[in-house]
Short mmCIF file of C-alpha atoms in Angstrom, two decimals:
data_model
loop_
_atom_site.label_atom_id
_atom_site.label_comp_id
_atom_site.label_asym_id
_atom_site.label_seq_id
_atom_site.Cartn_x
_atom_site.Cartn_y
_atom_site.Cartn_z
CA UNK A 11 -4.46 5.46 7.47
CA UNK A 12 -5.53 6.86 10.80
CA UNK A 13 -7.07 10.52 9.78
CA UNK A 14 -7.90 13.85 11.97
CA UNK A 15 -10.58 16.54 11.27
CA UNK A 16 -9.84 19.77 12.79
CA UNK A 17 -12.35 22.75 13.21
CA UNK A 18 -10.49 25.66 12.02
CA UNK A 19 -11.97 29.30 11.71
CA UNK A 20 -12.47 28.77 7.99
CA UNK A 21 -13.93 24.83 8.33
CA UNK A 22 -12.97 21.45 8.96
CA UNK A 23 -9.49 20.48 7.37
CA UNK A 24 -8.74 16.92 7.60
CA UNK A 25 -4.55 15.75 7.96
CA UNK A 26 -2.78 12.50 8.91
CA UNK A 27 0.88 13.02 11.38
CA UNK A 28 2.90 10.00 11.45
CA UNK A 29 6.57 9.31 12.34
CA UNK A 30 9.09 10.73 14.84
CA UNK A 31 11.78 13.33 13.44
CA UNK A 32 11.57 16.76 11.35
CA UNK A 33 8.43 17.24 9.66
CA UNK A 34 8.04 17.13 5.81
CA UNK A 35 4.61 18.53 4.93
CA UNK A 36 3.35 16.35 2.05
CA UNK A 37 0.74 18.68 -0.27
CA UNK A 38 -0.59 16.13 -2.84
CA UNK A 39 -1.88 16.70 -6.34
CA UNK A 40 -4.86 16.82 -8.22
CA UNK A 41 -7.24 13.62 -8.05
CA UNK A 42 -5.25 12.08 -4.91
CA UNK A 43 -6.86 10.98 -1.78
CA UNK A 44 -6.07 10.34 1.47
CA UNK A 45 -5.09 6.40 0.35
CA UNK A 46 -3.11 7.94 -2.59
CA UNK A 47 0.39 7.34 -2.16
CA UNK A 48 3.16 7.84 -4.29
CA UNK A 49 6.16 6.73 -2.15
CA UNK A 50 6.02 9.40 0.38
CA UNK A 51 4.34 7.64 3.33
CA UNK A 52 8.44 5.67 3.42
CA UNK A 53 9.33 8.88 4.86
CA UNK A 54 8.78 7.84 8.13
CA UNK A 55 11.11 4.78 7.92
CA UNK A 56 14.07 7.79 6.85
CA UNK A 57 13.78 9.34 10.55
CA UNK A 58 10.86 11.72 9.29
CA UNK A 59 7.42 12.87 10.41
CA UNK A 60 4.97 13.25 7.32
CA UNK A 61 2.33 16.17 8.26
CA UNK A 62 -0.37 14.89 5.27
CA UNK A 63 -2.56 17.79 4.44
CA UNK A 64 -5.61 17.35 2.28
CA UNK A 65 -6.35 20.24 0.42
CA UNK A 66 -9.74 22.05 0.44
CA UNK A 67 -12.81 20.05 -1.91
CA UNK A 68 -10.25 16.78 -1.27
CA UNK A 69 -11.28 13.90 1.45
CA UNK A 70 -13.07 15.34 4.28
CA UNK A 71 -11.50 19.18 4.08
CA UNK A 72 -13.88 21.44 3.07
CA UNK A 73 -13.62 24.21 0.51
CA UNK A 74 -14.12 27.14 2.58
CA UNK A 75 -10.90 26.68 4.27
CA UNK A 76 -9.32 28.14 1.05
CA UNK A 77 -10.66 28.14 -2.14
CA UNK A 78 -7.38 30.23 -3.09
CA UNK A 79 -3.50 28.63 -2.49
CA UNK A 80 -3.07 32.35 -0.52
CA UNK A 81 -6.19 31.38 1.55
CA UNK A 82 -5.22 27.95 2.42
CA UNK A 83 -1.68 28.15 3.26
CA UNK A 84 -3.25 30.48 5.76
CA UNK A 85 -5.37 27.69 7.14
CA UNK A 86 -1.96 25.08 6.98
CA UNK A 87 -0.25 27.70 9.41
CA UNK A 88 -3.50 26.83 11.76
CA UNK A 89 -2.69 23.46 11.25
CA UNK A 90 0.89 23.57 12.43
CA UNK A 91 -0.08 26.15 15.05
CA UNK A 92 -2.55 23.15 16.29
CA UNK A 93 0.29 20.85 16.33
CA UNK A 94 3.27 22.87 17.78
CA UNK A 95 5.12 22.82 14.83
CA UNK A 96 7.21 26.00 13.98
CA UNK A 97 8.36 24.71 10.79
CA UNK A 98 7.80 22.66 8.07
CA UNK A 99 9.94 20.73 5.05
CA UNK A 100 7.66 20.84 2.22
CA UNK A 101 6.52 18.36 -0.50
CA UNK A 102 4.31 19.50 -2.86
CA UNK A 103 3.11 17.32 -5.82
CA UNK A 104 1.27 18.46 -9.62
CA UNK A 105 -1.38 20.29 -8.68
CA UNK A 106 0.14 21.04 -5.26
CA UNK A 107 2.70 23.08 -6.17
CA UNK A 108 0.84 27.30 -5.97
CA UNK A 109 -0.25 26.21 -2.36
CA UNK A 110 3.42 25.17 -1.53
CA UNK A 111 4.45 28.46 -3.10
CA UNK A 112 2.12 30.53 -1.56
CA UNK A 113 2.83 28.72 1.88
CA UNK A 114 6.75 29.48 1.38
CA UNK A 115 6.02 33.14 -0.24
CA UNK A 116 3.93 34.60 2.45
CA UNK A 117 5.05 32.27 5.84
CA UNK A 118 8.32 32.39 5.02
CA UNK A 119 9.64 31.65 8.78
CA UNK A 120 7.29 28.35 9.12
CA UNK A 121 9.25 26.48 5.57
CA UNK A 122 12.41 25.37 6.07
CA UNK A 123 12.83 23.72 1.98
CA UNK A 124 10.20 23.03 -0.47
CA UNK A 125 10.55 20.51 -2.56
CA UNK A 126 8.55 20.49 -5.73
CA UNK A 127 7.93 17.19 -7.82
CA UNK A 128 6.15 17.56 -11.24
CA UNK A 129 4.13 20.55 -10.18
CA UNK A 130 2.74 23.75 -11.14
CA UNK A 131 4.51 27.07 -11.11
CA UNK A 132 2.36 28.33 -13.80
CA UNK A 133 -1.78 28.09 -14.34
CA UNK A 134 -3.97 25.53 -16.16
CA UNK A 135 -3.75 25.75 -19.99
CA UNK A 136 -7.11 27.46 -21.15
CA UNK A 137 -7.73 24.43 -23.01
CA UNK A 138 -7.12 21.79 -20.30
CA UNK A 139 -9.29 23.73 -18.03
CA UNK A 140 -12.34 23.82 -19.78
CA UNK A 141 -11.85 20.18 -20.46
CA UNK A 142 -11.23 19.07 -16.85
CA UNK A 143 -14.37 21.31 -16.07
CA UNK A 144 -16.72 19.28 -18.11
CA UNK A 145 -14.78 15.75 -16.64
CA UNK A 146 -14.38 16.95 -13.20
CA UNK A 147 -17.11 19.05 -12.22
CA UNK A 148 -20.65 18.18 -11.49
CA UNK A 149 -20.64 14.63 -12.98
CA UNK A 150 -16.99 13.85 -11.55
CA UNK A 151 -18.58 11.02 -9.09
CA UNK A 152 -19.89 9.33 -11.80
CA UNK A 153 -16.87 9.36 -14.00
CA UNK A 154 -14.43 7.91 -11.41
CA UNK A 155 -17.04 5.35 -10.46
CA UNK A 156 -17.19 4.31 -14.02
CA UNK A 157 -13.28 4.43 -14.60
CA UNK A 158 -12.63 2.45 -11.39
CA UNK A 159 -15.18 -0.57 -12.57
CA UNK A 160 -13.63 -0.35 -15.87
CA UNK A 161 -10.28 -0.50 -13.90
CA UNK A 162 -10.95 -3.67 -12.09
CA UNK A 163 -12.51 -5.30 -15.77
CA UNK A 164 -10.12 -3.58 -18.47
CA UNK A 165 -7.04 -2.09 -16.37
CA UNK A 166 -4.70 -2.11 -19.10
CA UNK A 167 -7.48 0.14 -21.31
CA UNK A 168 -7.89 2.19 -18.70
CA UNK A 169 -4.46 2.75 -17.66
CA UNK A 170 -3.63 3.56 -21.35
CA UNK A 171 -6.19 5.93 -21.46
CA UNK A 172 -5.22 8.03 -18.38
CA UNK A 173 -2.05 7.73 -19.14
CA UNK A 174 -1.56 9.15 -22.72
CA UNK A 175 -2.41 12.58 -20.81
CA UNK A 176 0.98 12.11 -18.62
CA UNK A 177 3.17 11.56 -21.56
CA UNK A 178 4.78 12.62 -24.95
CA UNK A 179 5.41 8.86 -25.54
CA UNK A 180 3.79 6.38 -27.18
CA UNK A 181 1.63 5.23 -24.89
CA UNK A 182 1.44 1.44 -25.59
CA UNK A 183 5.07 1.37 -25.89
CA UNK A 184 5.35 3.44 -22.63
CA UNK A 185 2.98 1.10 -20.99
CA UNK A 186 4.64 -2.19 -22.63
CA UNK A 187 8.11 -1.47 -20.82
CA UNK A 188 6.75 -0.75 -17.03
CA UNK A 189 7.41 -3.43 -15.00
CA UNK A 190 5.40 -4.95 -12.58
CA UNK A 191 5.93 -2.63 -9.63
CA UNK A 192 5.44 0.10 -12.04
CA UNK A 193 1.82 -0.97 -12.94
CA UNK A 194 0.88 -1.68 -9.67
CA UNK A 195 1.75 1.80 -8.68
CA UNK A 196 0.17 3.08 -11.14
CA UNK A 197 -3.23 0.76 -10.93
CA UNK A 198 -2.97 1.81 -7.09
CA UNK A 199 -2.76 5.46 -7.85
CA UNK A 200 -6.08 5.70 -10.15
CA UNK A 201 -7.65 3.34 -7.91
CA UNK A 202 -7.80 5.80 -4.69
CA UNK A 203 -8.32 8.98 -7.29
CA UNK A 204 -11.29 10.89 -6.65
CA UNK A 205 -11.27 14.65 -7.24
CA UNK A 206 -14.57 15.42 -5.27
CA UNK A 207 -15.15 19.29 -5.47
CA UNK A 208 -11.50 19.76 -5.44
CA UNK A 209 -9.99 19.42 -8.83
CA UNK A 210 -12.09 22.26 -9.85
CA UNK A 211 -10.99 24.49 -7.07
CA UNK A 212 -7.10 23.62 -8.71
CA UNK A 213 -7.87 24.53 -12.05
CA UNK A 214 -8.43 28.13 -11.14
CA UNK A 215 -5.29 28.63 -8.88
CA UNK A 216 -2.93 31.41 -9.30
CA UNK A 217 0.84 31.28 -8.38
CA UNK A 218 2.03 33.43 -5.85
CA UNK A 219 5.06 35.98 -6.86
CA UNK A 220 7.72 33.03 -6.41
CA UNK A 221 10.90 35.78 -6.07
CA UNK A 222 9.39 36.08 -2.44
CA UNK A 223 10.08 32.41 -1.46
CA UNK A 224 13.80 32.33 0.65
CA UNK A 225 13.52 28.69 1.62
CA UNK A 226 15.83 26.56 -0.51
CA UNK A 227 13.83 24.87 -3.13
CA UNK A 228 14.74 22.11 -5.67
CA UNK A 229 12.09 21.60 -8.40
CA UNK A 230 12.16 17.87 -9.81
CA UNK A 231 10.63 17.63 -13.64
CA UNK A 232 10.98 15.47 -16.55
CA UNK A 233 11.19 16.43 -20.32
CA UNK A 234 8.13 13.96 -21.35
CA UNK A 235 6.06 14.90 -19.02
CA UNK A 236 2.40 15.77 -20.64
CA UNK A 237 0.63 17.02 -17.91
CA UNK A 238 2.82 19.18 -16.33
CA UNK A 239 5.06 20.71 -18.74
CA UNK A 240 8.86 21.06 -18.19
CA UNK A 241 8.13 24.88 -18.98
CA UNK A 242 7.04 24.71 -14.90
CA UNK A 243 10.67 24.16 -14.06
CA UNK A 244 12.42 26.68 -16.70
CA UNK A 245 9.80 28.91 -14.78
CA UNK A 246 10.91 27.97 -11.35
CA UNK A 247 14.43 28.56 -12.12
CA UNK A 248 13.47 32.32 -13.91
CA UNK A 249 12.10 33.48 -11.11
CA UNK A 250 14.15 31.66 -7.65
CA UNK A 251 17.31 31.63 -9.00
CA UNK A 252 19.11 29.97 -5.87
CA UNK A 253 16.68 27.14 -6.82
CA UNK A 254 18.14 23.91 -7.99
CA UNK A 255 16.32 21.92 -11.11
CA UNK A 256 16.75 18.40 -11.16
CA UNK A 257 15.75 16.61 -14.65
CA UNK A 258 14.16 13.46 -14.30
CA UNK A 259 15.17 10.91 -16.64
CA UNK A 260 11.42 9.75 -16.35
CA UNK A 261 9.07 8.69 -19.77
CA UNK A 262 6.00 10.48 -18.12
CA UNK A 263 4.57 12.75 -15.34
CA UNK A 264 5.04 9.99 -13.42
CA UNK A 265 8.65 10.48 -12.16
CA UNK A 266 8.07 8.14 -9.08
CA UNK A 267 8.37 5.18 -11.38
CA UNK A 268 10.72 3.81 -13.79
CA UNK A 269 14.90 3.79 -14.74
CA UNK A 270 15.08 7.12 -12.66
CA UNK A 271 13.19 6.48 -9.34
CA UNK A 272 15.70 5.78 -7.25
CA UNK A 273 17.76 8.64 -7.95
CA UNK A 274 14.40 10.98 -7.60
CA UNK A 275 14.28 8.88 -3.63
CA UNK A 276 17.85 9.72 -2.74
CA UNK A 277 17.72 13.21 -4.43
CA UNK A 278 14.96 14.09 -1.87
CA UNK A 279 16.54 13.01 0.83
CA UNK A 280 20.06 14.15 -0.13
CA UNK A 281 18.08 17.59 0.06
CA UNK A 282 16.13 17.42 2.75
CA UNK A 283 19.19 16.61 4.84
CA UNK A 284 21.10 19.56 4.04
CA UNK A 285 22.14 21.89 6.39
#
């Protein structure tokens, strides 16, 4: 994918634009690169421009540009000021999501919807913090070096691994019933992963006060998902009551795959087509 850096006043932010039509601003998640894609980049075949943002510590963005979500929706509205573009649909994924609030919250003329799939409204878990700190911090190169060889030797090993942290399942039986396309996406997705100094910027993000946000939001969340617990959406609907929950019928955090993906692909663009 053809990438640009831009200089802004806080650093260099790098961002794909592709497609002709309204833009959808696409924030990814924790661990995902600029190959990481999880359906979105099809977008462009529904009449859509996709605005790909990587977020600071991630691909070539630096973390000065917003080490806070508050700081770097600030450096997004640079972004779309560099571009001409008044306003913005947004997709924000996991780890995404307090950037995507804050972004709605506090520029509320420059969002148009926001759209969040399996992410945050809430903080890291104590517990899953200090974890991912020890994982994701200084020796975080070397981890995803060693889990990508071991991907290429023992995929199915590694995949189970990774993935009992994404679901309340049982993992083998979870992994036994994807299909092919499923574990391809999958294999795909932890094969571009690297959280560079990013990751550990996430796990310290606050959420913005999310009664502020007037855009029209639907939050998508399954029940078995691990990772990001469906206590995110309860939250989402607490606090933005003109917000619309949709449960995903999905085994995992994964709610791009499986019996219910379809219905996750036209629910996003039933919403991002409403007046």
């Amino acid at each position: 994918m053809t990438t640009t850096l831009l200089d802004t006043p806080k650093g260099i932010v790098e961002f794909s634009y592709k497609g002709i039509g309204p833009t959808v601003l696409l924030l990814k998640g924790g661990h995902s690169t600029r190959e990481t894609d999880l359906s979105h980049s099809s977008l462009v075949y529904e009449g859509y421009s996709l605005l790909s943002i990587s977020r600071p510590g991630y691909d070539y963005t630096e973390p000065s540009t917003g080490k806070t979500p508050e700081a770097f929706a600030e450096t997004i509205v640079d972004v779309l000021d560099h571009l001409n573009i008044k306003t913005v649909n947004v997709i924000a994924i996991s780890a995404g999501g307090p950037t995507a609030i804050a972004l709605a919250a506090n520029h509320p003329t420059r969002v148009d919807k926001l759209i969040l799939e399996a992410a945050l409204t809430s903080p890291w878990e104590k517990r899953k913090k200090q974890q991912a700190k020890l994982l994701f911090g200084p020796v975080e190169k070397a981890v995803w070096g060693g889990l990508h060889t071991m991907l290429k030797l023992f995929p199915d090993l590694v995949m189970k691994q990774l993935l009992s942290e994404m679901t309340t399942e049982n993992v083998e039986d979870y992994l036994n019933e994807l299909s092919p396309n499923d574990r391809r996406f999958i294999y795909d997705m932890l094969a571009t992963s690297q959280s560079g100094k990013g990751f550990v910027l996430d796990l310290d993000h606050t959420v913005t006060d999310m009664t502020k946000i007037q855009a029209p939001v639907l939050g998508m969340y399954s029940q078995k998902d691990k990772s990001v617990l469906y206590t995110n959406a309860l939250l989402l609907k607490s606090k933005i009551p003109h917000s619309e929950v949709f449960e995903v019928n999905a085994d995992s955090h994964l709610i791009w795959i499986g019996k219910d993906a379809k219905q996750v692909w036209n629910k996003r663009l039933e919403f991002l087509s409403q007046a």
